[in-house]
Short mmCIF file of C-alpha atoms and ligand atoms in Angstrom, two decimals:
data_model
loop_
_atom_site.label_atom_id
_atom_site.label_comp_id
_atom_site.label_asym_id
_atom_site.label_seq_id
_atom_site.Cartn_x
_atom_site.Cartn_y
_atom_site.Cartn_z
CA MET Q 1 -7.04 -14.99 -49.21
CA LYS Q 2 -9.06 -17.92 -50.53
CA ASN Q 3 -7.37 -20.80 -52.29
CA ILE Q 4 -6.59 -19.81 -55.90
CA ILE Q 5 -8.34 -22.93 -57.24
CA ASP Q 6 -11.53 -22.10 -55.34
CA LEU Q 7 -11.39 -18.58 -56.74
CA LEU Q 8 -10.92 -19.89 -60.29
CA GLN Q 9 -13.84 -22.30 -59.83
CA TRP Q 10 -15.95 -19.31 -58.77
CA ARG Q 11 -15.20 -17.41 -61.97
CA TYR Q 12 -17.02 -18.13 -65.18
CA ALA Q 13 -17.63 -16.37 -68.46
CA THR Q 14 -20.31 -14.02 -67.23
CA LYS Q 15 -23.03 -13.52 -69.83
CA ARG Q 16 -25.32 -11.17 -67.93
CA MET Q 17 -24.12 -8.41 -65.65
CA THR Q 18 -26.01 -6.00 -63.41
CA GLY Q 19 -24.46 -2.73 -64.59
CA GLU Q 20 -23.31 -1.94 -61.03
CA LYS Q 21 -20.19 0.23 -60.94
CA ILE Q 22 -16.91 -1.29 -59.78
CA PRO Q 23 -15.06 1.01 -57.33
CA SER Q 24 -12.10 2.68 -59.04
CA LYS Q 25 -9.69 1.23 -56.44
CA LYS Q 26 -10.55 -2.27 -57.65
CA ILE Q 27 -10.35 -1.29 -61.32
CA ASN Q 28 -6.92 0.19 -60.72
CA LYS Q 29 -5.75 -3.04 -59.05
CA ILE Q 30 -6.94 -5.07 -62.04
CA LEU Q 31 -5.16 -2.70 -64.44
CA GLU Q 32 -2.00 -2.77 -62.34
CA ALA Q 33 -2.01 -6.59 -62.44
CA ALA Q 34 -2.18 -6.45 -66.25
CA HIS Q 35 0.58 -3.84 -66.18
CA LEU Q 36 2.79 -6.27 -64.23
CA ALA Q 37 2.36 -9.13 -66.72
CA PRO Q 38 5.51 -10.46 -68.35
CA SER Q 39 6.06 -9.94 -72.10
CA GLY Q 40 8.64 -11.03 -74.66
CA ILE Q 41 11.82 -8.98 -74.13
CA GLY Q 42 9.73 -6.82 -71.80
CA LEU Q 43 8.35 -4.85 -74.74
CA GLN Q 44 4.71 -4.74 -73.55
CA PRO Q 45 3.48 -4.26 -77.11
CA TYR Q 46 -0.06 -3.42 -76.01
CA GLU Q 47 -2.19 -0.81 -74.29
CA ILE Q 48 -5.54 -0.98 -72.54
CA ILE Q 49 -8.41 1.36 -73.29
CA VAL Q 50 -10.86 1.53 -70.39
CA ILE Q 51 -14.42 2.34 -71.35
CA SER Q 52 -16.99 3.17 -68.69
CA ASN Q 53 -19.01 5.73 -70.65
CA PRO Q 54 -22.44 4.13 -71.37
CA GLU Q 55 -22.84 6.04 -74.64
CA ILE Q 56 -19.56 4.68 -75.99
CA LYS Q 57 -20.46 1.15 -74.84
CA LYS Q 58 -23.83 1.46 -76.59
CA LYS Q 59 -22.04 2.28 -79.84
CA ILE Q 60 -19.75 -0.74 -79.42
CA LEU Q 61 -22.69 -3.11 -78.81
CA PRO Q 62 -23.47 -3.80 -82.51
CA ILE Q 63 -19.74 -4.11 -83.26
CA ALA Q 64 -19.57 -6.92 -80.65
CA MET Q 65 -22.43 -9.12 -81.85
CA ASN Q 66 -24.88 -7.34 -79.52
CA GLN Q 67 -23.44 -9.25 -76.55
CA SER Q 68 -25.13 -7.85 -73.47
CA GLN Q 69 -21.95 -7.74 -71.36
CA ILE Q 70 -20.81 -4.77 -73.44
CA VAL Q 71 -23.53 -2.53 -71.99
CA GLU Q 72 -24.15 -4.36 -68.70
CA SER Q 73 -20.49 -4.31 -67.67
CA SER Q 74 -19.15 -1.64 -65.37
CA HIS Q 75 -15.96 -1.25 -67.38
CA LEU Q 76 -15.05 -2.60 -70.78
CA LEU Q 77 -11.34 -3.07 -71.40
CA VAL Q 78 -10.07 -3.05 -74.96
CA PHE Q 79 -6.68 -4.70 -75.35
CA ALA Q 80 -5.04 -2.81 -78.22
CA VAL Q 81 -1.74 -4.09 -79.58
CA TRP Q 82 1.04 -2.60 -81.68
CA ASP Q 83 0.29 -2.97 -85.37
CA GLU Q 84 4.04 -3.25 -85.97
CA TYR Q 85 7.22 -3.56 -83.91
CA THR Q 86 8.99 -0.51 -85.29
CA LYS Q 87 12.59 0.37 -84.44
CA GLU Q 88 11.31 3.56 -82.80
CA ARG Q 89 9.00 1.61 -80.49
CA ILE Q 90 11.77 -0.79 -79.53
CA ASP Q 91 14.17 2.12 -78.87
CA HIS Q 92 11.53 3.82 -76.74
CA VAL Q 93 11.18 0.72 -74.52
CA PHE Q 94 14.94 0.32 -74.01
CA ASP Q 95 15.50 4.08 -73.48
CA HIS Q 96 12.84 4.00 -70.75
CA LEU Q 97 14.40 0.90 -69.16
CA ILE Q 98 17.86 2.47 -69.09
CA LEU Q 99 16.47 5.67 -67.60
CA LYS Q 100 14.52 3.85 -64.86
CA GLN Q 101 17.45 1.60 -63.99
CA ASN Q 102 19.92 4.46 -64.21
CA LYS Q 103 22.18 2.54 -66.60
CA GLN Q 104 24.67 3.53 -69.32
CA ALA Q 105 23.21 4.39 -72.72
CA ASP Q 106 24.69 1.31 -74.37
CA SER Q 107 23.42 -1.16 -71.75
CA TYR Q 108 21.07 -3.70 -73.29
CA ARG Q 109 22.68 -3.04 -76.71
CA ASN Q 110 22.54 -6.74 -77.63
CA GLN Q 111 18.89 -7.16 -76.57
CA ARG Q 112 17.93 -3.96 -78.38
CA ASN Q 113 19.58 -5.12 -81.60
CA PHE Q 114 18.20 -8.63 -81.21
CA ALA Q 115 14.66 -7.26 -80.86
CA LYS Q 116 15.00 -5.06 -83.94
CA THR Q 117 16.32 -7.94 -86.06
CA PHE Q 118 13.92 -10.55 -84.69
CA PHE Q 119 10.79 -8.48 -85.28
CA GLY Q 120 12.16 -6.78 -88.40
CA ASN Q 121 12.47 -10.23 -90.02
CA MET Q 122 8.78 -10.93 -89.46
CA SER Q 123 5.87 -9.74 -91.61
CA ILE Q 124 3.68 -7.00 -90.16
CA GLU Q 125 0.91 -9.58 -89.69
CA GLU Q 126 3.30 -11.81 -87.73
CA ASN Q 127 4.22 -8.77 -85.62
CA PHE Q 128 0.54 -8.28 -84.82
CA HIS Q 129 0.02 -11.94 -83.87
CA HIS Q 130 3.10 -11.87 -81.67
CA ALA Q 131 1.82 -8.74 -79.94
CA ALA Q 132 -1.65 -10.25 -79.49
CA LYS Q 133 -0.11 -13.31 -77.80
CA GLN Q 134 1.68 -11.03 -75.33
CA ALA Q 135 -1.51 -9.08 -74.66
CA ASN Q 136 -3.35 -12.29 -73.80
CA ILE Q 137 -0.97 -12.88 -70.89
CA ALA Q 138 -1.89 -9.45 -69.51
CA LEU Q 139 -5.54 -10.32 -70.09
CA GLY Q 140 -5.10 -13.49 -68.02
CA PHE Q 141 -3.49 -11.50 -65.22
CA ALA Q 142 -6.42 -9.07 -65.29
CA ILE Q 143 -8.95 -11.91 -65.07
CA VAL Q 144 -7.21 -13.47 -62.07
CA ALA Q 145 -6.83 -10.07 -60.37
CA ALA Q 146 -10.55 -9.46 -60.94
CA VAL Q 147 -11.40 -12.80 -59.33
CA SER Q 148 -9.29 -11.91 -56.31
CA GLU Q 149 -11.33 -8.71 -55.93
CA GLY Q 150 -14.68 -10.52 -56.29
CA ILE Q 151 -15.21 -9.03 -59.73
CA ASP Q 152 -16.70 -10.96 -62.65
CA SER Q 153 -15.32 -10.78 -66.13
CA THR Q 154 -15.74 -12.07 -69.65
CA PRO Q 155 -12.90 -12.28 -72.14
CA MET Q 156 -14.39 -11.61 -75.57
CA GLU Q 157 -13.18 -12.09 -79.09
CA GLY Q 158 -16.71 -11.97 -80.50
CA PHE Q 159 -16.37 -8.56 -82.10
CA ASP Q 160 -15.42 -7.04 -85.44
CA PRO Q 161 -11.86 -5.80 -84.84
CA MET Q 162 -11.70 -3.65 -87.97
CA ALA Q 163 -14.95 -1.87 -87.06
CA LEU Q 164 -13.80 -1.36 -83.47
CA ASP Q 165 -10.40 -0.06 -84.61
CA GLU Q 166 -12.15 2.44 -86.81
CA PHE Q 167 -14.60 3.49 -84.10
CA LEU Q 168 -11.84 4.02 -81.54
CA LYS Q 169 -9.47 5.49 -84.16
CA LEU Q 170 -6.81 3.00 -83.13
CA SER Q 171 -4.86 3.01 -86.39
CA SER Q 172 -3.91 6.65 -85.85
CA LYS Q 173 -2.06 5.40 -82.74
CA GLY Q 174 -0.54 2.41 -84.56
CA LEU Q 175 -2.76 0.01 -82.60
CA ARG Q 176 -5.19 -2.81 -83.40
CA SER Q 177 -7.77 -4.27 -81.03
CA SER Q 178 -7.06 -7.88 -80.03
CA MET Q 179 -9.43 -8.76 -77.18
CA LEU Q 180 -12.13 -7.28 -74.98
CA LEU Q 181 -12.57 -7.87 -71.27
CA ALA Q 182 -15.92 -6.96 -69.77
CA LEU Q 183 -15.72 -6.35 -66.01
CA GLY Q 184 -18.72 -6.20 -63.74
CA TYR Q 185 -21.01 -8.11 -61.41
CA ARG Q 186 -22.93 -11.26 -62.33
CA ASP Q 187 -26.71 -10.96 -62.68
CA GLN Q 188 -27.56 -13.94 -60.47
CA GLU Q 189 -31.19 -14.13 -61.59
CA ASN Q 190 -30.79 -13.82 -65.32
CA ASP Q 191 -27.42 -15.33 -66.16
CA TRP Q 192 -28.10 -18.84 -67.52
CA ASN Q 193 -24.37 -19.52 -67.61
CA LEU Q 194 -24.03 -19.18 -63.83
CA ARG Q 195 -25.78 -22.49 -63.23
CA GLN Q 196 -23.80 -24.49 -65.80
CA GLU Q 197 -21.27 -26.94 -64.48
CA LYS Q 198 -17.72 -25.89 -65.22
CA VAL Q 199 -16.34 -28.44 -67.68
CA ARG Q 200 -12.74 -28.89 -68.72
CA LYS Q 201 -11.11 -31.70 -70.68
CA PRO Q 202 -9.89 -34.54 -68.46
CA PHE Q 203 -6.75 -33.53 -66.61
CA GLU Q 204 -4.79 -36.48 -68.04
CA GLU Q 205 -5.53 -35.26 -71.57
CA PHE Q 206 -4.31 -31.83 -70.58
CA VAL Q 207 -1.03 -32.48 -68.80
CA THR Q 208 1.86 -34.78 -69.66
CA PHE Q 209 4.42 -35.43 -66.95
CA LEU Q 210 7.75 -36.62 -68.27
C1 LIG R 301 -10.16 -16.03 -76.44
C2 LIG R 301 -11.51 -16.10 -75.82
C3 LIG R 301 -12.59 -15.54 -76.48
C4 LIG R 301 -13.87 -15.57 -75.90
N1 LIG R 301 -14.91 -14.88 -76.49
C5 LIG R 301 -16.09 -14.81 -75.85
C6 LIG R 301 -17.13 -13.97 -76.33
O1 LIG R 301 -17.01 -13.26 -77.33
N2 LIG R 301 -18.30 -13.93 -75.65
C7 LIG R 301 -18.49 -14.66 -74.50
O2 LIG R 301 -19.59 -14.57 -73.92
N3 LIG R 301 -17.53 -15.46 -74.02
C8 LIG R 301 -16.33 -15.54 -74.64
N4 LIG R 301 -15.33 -16.31 -74.13
C9 LIG R 301 -15.58 -17.12 -72.93
C10 LIG R 301 -15.51 -18.63 -73.21
O3 LIG R 301 -16.60 -19.03 -73.99
C11 LIG R 301 -15.44 -19.39 -71.89
O4 LIG R 301 -14.31 -18.92 -71.17
C12 LIG R 301 -15.34 -20.90 -72.07
O5 LIG R 301 -16.50 -21.39 -72.68
C13 LIG R 301 -15.11 -21.61 -70.74
O6 LIG R 301 -16.13 -21.31 -69.82
P1 LIG R 301 -15.84 -20.60 -68.41
O7 LIG R 301 -14.93 -19.45 -68.68
O8 LIG R 301 -17.19 -20.15 -67.94
O9 LIG R 301 -15.24 -21.59 -67.50
C14 LIG R 301 -14.06 -16.27 -74.67
C15 LIG R 301 -12.96 -16.83 -74.03
C16 LIG R 301 -11.70 -16.71 -74.57
C17 LIG R 301 -10.53 -17.26 -73.79
#
């Protein structure tokens, strides 16, 4: 495998894609990487909706500022997060954990109660922001996994979340869209962003060693 830094230098926010299909094996690897991301108390308060249907992508185009990656991507991932950390959702996570680890029903009692109190003391909007922060870690994992498979991607917040939620009927599932990730292959001829130098703030402004 190539050096991780070389791989991350190779990636860039791809503005134009070719529309070529990504093999499902690679898509599944990218999704599995997101699935393996850590989250606060292991709650994974998010889901991913995978859109490859061109007709659906066409309908999302105007909701996402007509950004061409929406229709030129192979797959468009919608990161959809819990609109609220309900007690039922928290119980569901811990019940599943206990089942998978073959533990006693009252294992994790303290963590379960802590989660219910911690999130119950927040406003619903704070719940959403907390969930969106968790989802962004999974998004980062997906981007890095894509790079390792030679797949380009663009994280996108340039869309109208309320319109997308309505289009995808997310509120009926208690979800709200937080980010999009377009996955595909760079259009080498037409992507102006490919030839831009990658610029980051000076390293010494970024890191403090104590
Ligand atoms: C939270 C977030 C939102 C972004 N939204 C968009 C977007 O809507 N459209 C787009 O083309 N790029 C989007 N980007 C890509 C950034 O503009 C890009 O990552 C940044 O300029 C650094 O360039 P690089 O990724 O090519 O190194 C977004 C990136 C992040 C992390």
